[in-house]
PDB file of C-alpha atoms in Angstrom:
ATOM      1  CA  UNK A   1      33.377-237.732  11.350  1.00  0.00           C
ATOM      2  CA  UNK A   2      35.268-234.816   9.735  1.00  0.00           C
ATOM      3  CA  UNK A   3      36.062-236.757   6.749  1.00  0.00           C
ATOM      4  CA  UNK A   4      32.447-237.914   6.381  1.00  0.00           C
ATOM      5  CA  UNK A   5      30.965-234.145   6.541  1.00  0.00           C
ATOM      6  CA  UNK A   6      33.217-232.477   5.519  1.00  0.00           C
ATOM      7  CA  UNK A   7      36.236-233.627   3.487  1.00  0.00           C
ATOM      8  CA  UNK A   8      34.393-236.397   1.008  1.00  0.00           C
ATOM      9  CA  UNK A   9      32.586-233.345  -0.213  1.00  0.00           C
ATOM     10  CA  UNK A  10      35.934-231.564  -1.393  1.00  0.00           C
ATOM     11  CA  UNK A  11      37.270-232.416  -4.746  1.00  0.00           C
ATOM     12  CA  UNK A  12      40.401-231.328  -5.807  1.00  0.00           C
ATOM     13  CA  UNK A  13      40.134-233.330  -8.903  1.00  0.00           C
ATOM     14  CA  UNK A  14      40.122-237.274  -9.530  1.00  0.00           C
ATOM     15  CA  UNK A  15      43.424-237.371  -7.990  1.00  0.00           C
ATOM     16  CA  UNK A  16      43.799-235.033  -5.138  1.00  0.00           C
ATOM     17  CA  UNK A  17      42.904-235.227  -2.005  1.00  0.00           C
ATOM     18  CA  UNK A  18      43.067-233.287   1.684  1.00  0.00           C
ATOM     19  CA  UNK A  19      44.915-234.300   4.667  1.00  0.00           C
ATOM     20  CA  UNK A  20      44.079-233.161   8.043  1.00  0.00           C
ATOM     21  CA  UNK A  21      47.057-233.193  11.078  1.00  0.00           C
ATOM     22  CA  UNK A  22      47.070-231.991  14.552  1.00  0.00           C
ATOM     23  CA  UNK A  23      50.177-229.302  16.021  1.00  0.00           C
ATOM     24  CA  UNK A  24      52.109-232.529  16.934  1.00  0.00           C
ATOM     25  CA  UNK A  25      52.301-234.093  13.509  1.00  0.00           C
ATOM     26  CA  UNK A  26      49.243-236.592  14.120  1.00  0.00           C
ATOM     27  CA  UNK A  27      47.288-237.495  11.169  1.00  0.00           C
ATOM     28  CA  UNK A  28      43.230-236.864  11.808  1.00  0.00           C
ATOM     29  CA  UNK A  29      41.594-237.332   8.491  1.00  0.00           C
ATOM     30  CA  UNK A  30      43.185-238.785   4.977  1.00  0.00           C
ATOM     31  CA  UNK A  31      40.768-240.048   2.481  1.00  0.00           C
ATOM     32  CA  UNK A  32      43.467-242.052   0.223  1.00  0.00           C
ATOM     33  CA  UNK A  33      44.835-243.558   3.078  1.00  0.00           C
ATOM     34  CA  UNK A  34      42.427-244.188   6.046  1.00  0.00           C
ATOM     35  CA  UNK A  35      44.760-246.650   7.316  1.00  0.00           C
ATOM     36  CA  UNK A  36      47.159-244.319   8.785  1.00  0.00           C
ATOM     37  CA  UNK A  37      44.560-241.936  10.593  1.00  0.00           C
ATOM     38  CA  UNK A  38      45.827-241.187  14.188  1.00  0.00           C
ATOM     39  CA  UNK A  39      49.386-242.240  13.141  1.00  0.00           C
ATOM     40  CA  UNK A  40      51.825-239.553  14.098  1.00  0.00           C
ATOM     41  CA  UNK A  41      54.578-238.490  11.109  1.00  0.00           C
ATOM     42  CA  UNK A  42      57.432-238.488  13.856  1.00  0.00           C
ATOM     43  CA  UNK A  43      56.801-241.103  15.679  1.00  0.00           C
ATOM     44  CA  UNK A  44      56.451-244.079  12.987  1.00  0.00           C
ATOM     45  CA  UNK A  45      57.200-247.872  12.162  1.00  0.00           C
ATOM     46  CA  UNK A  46      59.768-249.258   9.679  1.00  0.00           C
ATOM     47  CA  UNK A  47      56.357-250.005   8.207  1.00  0.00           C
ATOM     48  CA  UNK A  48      55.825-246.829   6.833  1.00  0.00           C
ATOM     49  CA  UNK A  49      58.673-246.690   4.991  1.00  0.00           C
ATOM     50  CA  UNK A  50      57.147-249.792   2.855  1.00  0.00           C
ATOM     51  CA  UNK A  51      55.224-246.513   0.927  1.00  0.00           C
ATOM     52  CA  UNK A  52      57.864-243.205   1.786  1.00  0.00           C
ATOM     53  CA  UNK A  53      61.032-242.869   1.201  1.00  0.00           C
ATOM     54  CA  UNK A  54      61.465-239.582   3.373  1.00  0.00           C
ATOM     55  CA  UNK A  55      59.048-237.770   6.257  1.00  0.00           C
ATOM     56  CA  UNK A  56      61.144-234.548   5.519  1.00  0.00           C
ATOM     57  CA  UNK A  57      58.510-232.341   3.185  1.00  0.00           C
ATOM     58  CA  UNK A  58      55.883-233.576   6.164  1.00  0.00           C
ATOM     59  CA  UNK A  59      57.727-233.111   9.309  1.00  0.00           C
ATOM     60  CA  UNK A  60      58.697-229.122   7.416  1.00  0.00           C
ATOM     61  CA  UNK A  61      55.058-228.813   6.893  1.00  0.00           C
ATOM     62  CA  UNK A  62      54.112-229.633  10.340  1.00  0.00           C
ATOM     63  CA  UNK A  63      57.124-227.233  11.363  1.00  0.00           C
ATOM     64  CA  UNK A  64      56.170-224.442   9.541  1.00  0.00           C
ATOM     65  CA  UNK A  65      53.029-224.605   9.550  1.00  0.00           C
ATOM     66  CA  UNK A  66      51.789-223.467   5.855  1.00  0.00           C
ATOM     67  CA  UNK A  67      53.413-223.628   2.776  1.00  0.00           C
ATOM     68  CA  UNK A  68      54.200-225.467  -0.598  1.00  0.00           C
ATOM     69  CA  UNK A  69      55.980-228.985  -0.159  1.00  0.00           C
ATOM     70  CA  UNK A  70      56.942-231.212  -2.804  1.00  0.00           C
ATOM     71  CA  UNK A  71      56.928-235.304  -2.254  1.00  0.00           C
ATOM     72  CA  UNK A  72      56.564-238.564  -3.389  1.00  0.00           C
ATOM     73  CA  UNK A  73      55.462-241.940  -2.114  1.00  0.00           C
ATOM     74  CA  UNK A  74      56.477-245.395  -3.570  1.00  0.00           C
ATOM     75  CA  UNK A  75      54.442-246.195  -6.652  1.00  0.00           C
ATOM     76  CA  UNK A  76      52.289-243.123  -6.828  1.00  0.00           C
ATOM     77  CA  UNK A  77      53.236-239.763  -9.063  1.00  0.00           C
ATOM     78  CA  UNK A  78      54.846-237.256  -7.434  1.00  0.00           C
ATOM     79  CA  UNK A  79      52.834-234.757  -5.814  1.00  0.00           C
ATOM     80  CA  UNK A  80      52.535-231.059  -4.072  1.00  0.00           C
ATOM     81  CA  UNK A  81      51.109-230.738  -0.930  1.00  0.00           C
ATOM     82  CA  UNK A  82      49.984-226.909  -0.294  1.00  0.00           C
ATOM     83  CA  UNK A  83      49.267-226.553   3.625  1.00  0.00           C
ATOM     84  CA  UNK A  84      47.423-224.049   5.819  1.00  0.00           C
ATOM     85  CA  UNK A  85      46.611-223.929   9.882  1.00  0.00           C
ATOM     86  CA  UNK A  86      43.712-223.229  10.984  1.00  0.00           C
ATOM     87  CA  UNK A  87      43.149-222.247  15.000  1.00  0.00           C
ATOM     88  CA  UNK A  88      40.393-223.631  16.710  1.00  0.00           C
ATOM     89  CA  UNK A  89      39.799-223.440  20.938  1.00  0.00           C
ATOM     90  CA  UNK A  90      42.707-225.065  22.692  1.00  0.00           C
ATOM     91  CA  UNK A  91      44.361-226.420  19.105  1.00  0.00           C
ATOM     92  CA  UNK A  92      45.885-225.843  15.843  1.00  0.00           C
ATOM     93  CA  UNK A  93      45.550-227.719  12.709  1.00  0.00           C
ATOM     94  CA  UNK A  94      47.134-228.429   9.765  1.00  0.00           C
ATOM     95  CA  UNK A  95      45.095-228.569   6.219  1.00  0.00           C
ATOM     96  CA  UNK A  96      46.856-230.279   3.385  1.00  0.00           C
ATOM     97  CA  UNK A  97      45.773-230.306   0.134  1.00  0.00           C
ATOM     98  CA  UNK A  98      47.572-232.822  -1.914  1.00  0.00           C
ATOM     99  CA  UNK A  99      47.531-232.909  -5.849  1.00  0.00           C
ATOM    100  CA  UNK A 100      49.849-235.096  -8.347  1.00  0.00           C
ATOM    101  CA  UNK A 101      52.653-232.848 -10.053  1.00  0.00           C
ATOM    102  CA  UNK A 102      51.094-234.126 -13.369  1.00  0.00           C
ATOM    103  CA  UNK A 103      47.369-232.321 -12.899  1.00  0.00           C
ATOM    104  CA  UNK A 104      49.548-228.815 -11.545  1.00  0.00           C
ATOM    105  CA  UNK A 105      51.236-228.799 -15.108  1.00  0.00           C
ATOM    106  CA  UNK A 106      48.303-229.474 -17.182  1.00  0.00           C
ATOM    107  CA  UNK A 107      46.354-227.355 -15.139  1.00  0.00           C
ATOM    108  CA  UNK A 108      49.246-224.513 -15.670  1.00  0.00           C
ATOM    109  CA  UNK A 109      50.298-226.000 -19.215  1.00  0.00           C
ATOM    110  CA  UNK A 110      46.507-224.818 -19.913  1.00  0.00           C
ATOM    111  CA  UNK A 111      47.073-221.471 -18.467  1.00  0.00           C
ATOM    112  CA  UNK A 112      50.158-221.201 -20.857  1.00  0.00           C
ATOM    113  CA  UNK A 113      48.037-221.432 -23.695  1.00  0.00           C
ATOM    114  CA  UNK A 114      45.362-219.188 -22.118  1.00  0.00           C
ATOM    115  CA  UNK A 115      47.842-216.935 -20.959  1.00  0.00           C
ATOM    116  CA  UNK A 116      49.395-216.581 -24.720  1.00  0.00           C
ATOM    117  CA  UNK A 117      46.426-216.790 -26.641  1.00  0.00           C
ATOM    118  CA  UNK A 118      45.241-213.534 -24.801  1.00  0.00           C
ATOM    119  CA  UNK A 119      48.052-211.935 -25.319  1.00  0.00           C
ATOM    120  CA  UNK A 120      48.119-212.568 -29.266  1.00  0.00           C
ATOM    121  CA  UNK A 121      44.756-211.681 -28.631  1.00  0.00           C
ATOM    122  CA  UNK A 122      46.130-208.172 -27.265  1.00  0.00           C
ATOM    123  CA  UNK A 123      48.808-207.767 -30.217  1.00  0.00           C
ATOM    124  CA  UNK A 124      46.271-208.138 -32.637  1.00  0.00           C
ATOM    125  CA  UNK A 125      43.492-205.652 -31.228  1.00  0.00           C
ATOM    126  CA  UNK A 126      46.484-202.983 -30.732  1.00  0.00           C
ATOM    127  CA  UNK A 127      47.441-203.753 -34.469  1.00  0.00           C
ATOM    128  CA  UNK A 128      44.344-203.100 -35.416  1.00  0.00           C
ATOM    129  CA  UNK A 129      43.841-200.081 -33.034  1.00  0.00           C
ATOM    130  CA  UNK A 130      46.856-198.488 -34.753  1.00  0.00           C
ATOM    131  CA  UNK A 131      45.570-199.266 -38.079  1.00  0.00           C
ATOM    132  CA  UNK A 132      42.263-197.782 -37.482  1.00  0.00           C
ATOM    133  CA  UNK A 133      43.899-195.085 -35.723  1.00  0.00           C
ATOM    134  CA  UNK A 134      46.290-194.664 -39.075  1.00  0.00           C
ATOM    135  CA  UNK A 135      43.562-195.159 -41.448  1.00  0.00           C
ATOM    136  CA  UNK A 136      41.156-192.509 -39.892  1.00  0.00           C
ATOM    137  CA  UNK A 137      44.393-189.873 -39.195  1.00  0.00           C
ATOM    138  CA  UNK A 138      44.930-189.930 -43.069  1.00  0.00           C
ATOM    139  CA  UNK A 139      41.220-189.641 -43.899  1.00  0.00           C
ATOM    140  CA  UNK A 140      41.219-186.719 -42.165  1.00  0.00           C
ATOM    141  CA  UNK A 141      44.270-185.717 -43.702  1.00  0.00           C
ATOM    142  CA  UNK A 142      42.834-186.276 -47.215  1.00  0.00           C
ATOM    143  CA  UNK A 143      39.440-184.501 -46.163  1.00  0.00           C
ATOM    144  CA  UNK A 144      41.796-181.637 -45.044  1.00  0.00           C
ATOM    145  CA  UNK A 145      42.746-181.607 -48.344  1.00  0.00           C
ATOM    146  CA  UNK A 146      40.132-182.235 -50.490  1.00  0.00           C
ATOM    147  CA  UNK A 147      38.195-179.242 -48.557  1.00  0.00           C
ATOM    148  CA  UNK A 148      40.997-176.923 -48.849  1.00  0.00           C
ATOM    149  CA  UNK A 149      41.093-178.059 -53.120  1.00  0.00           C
ATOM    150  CA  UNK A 150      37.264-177.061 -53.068  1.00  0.00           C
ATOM    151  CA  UNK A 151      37.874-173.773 -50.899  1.00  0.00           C
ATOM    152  CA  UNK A 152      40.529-172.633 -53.518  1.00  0.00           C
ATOM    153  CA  UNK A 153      38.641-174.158 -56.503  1.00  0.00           C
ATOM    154  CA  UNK A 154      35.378-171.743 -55.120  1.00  0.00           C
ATOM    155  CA  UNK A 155      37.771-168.818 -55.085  1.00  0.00           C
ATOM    156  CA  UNK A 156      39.147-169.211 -58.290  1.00  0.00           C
ATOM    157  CA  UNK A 157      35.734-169.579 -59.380  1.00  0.00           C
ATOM    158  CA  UNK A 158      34.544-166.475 -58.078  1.00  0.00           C
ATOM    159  CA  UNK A 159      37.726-164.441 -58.969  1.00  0.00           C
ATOM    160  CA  UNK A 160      36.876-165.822 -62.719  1.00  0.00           C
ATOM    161  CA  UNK A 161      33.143-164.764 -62.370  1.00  0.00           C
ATOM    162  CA  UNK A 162      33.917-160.996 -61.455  1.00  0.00           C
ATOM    163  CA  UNK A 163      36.741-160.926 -64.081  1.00  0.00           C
ATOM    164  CA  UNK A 164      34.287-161.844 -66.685  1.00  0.00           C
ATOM    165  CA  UNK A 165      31.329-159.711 -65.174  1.00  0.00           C
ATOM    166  CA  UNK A 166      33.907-156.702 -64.774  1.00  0.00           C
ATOM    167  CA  UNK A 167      35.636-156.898 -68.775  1.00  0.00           C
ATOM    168  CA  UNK A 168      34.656-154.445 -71.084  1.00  0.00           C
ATOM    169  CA  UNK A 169      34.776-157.639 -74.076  1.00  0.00           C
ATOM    170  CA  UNK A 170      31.874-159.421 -74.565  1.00  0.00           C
ATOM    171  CA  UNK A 171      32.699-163.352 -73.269  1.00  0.00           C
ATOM    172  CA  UNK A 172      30.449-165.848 -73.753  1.00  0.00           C
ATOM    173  CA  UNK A 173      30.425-169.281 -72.247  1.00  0.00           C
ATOM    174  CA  UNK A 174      29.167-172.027 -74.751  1.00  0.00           C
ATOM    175  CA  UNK A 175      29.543-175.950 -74.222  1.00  0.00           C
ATOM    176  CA  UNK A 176      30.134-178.454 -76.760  1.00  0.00           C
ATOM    177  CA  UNK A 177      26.633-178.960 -77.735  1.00  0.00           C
ATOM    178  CA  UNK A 178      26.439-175.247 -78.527  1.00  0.00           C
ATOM    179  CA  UNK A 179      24.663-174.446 -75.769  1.00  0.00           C
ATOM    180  CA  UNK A 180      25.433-170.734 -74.016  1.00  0.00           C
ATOM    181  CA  UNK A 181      25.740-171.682 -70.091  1.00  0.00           C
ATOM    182  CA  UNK A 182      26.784-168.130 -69.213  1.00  0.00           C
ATOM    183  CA  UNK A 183      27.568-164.304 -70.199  1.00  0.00           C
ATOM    184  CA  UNK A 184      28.743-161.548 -69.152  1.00  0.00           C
ATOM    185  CA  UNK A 185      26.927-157.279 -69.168  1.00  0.00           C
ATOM    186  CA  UNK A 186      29.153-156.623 -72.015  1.00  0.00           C
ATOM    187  CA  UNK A 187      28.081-160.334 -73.915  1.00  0.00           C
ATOM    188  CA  UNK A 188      24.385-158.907 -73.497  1.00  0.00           C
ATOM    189  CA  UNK A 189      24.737-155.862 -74.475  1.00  0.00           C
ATOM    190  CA  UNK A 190      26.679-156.506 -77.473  1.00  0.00           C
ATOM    191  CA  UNK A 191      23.893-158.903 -78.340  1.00  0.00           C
ATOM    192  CA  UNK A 192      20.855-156.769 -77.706  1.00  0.00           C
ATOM    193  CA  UNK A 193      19.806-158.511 -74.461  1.00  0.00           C
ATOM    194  CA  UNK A 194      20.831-155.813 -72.121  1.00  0.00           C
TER     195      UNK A 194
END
């Protein structure tokens, strides 16, 4: 019955499986192996050691109660069994999920790669962080500059103006194309435009 509701509805994956034991070591529920339901792990036949070579991860399962246990049986892969109790009225049992050795490692060979690819991932947003950060830091820097080259490029300007507006000489300010683009109150005077 608790196999049929309950159990057969939990996948671990294609190969695991759960086993459920009562507080004395007596197996209730194992899908892979119905046949040894309502054997006991302590009390048990030369029979069962046709399949397992030792009862020792079990019988420290059933002993401690909850935990990570690593076993084999004959002809299968080698396989974890992580255990947990659960109390109900008047008993105790044991939940033991079982999974091959070979679908842990792929499942945590996968989280390797995960694991590094994020933190490559992380390396290259923090280079790029510091870059931007760089990059922006020196265009400020070269703003700074640039803005304090036009600030004393104004003033220079402006100390040339009144220099020319305040000289006695005439100075006139022609381009190349012979063009007059400025003058000074002497300049005008001199000229007859004052």
């Amino acid at each position: 019955w608790i196999t049929e509701k309950f159990i057969s509805k939990s996948k671990l994956d294609n190969t695991g499986y759960i086993t459920i034991m009562d507080s004395n070591g007596t197996i209730l529920s194992n899908i892979k192996h119905p046949e040894m339901v309502y054997n006991n792990i302590f009390s048990r036949s030369e029979k069962c050691y046709d399949c397992h070579s030792t009862f020792a991860p079990l019988e420290e399962m059933v002993q401690k109660w909850e935990g990570i246990f690593r076993y084999s049986v004959k002809g299968e892969s080698e396989k974890f069994i992580a255990a947990t109790s659960i109390s109900l009225p008047g008993t105790k049992w044991i939940i033991a999920f079982n999974i091959p050795v070979s679908d842990l490692q792929v499942v945590t060979k996968n989280a390797l790669r995960q694991t590094v690819l994020l933190i490559l991932l992380a390396i290259a947003t923090i280079v790029l962080g510091l870059f931007l950060v760089f990059r922006v830091k020196k265009e400020k820097e070269i703003s700074a500059i640039m803005e304090k080259d036009v600030t004393e490029a104004n003033k220079a300007r402006e100390m040339l103006e009144k220099v020319i507006q305040c000289s006695v000489d005439g100075i006139l300010i022609v381009e190349n194309t012979g063009m007059i683009t400025a003058s000074n109150e002497a300049a005008k005077n001199i000229l007859g435009y004052g």
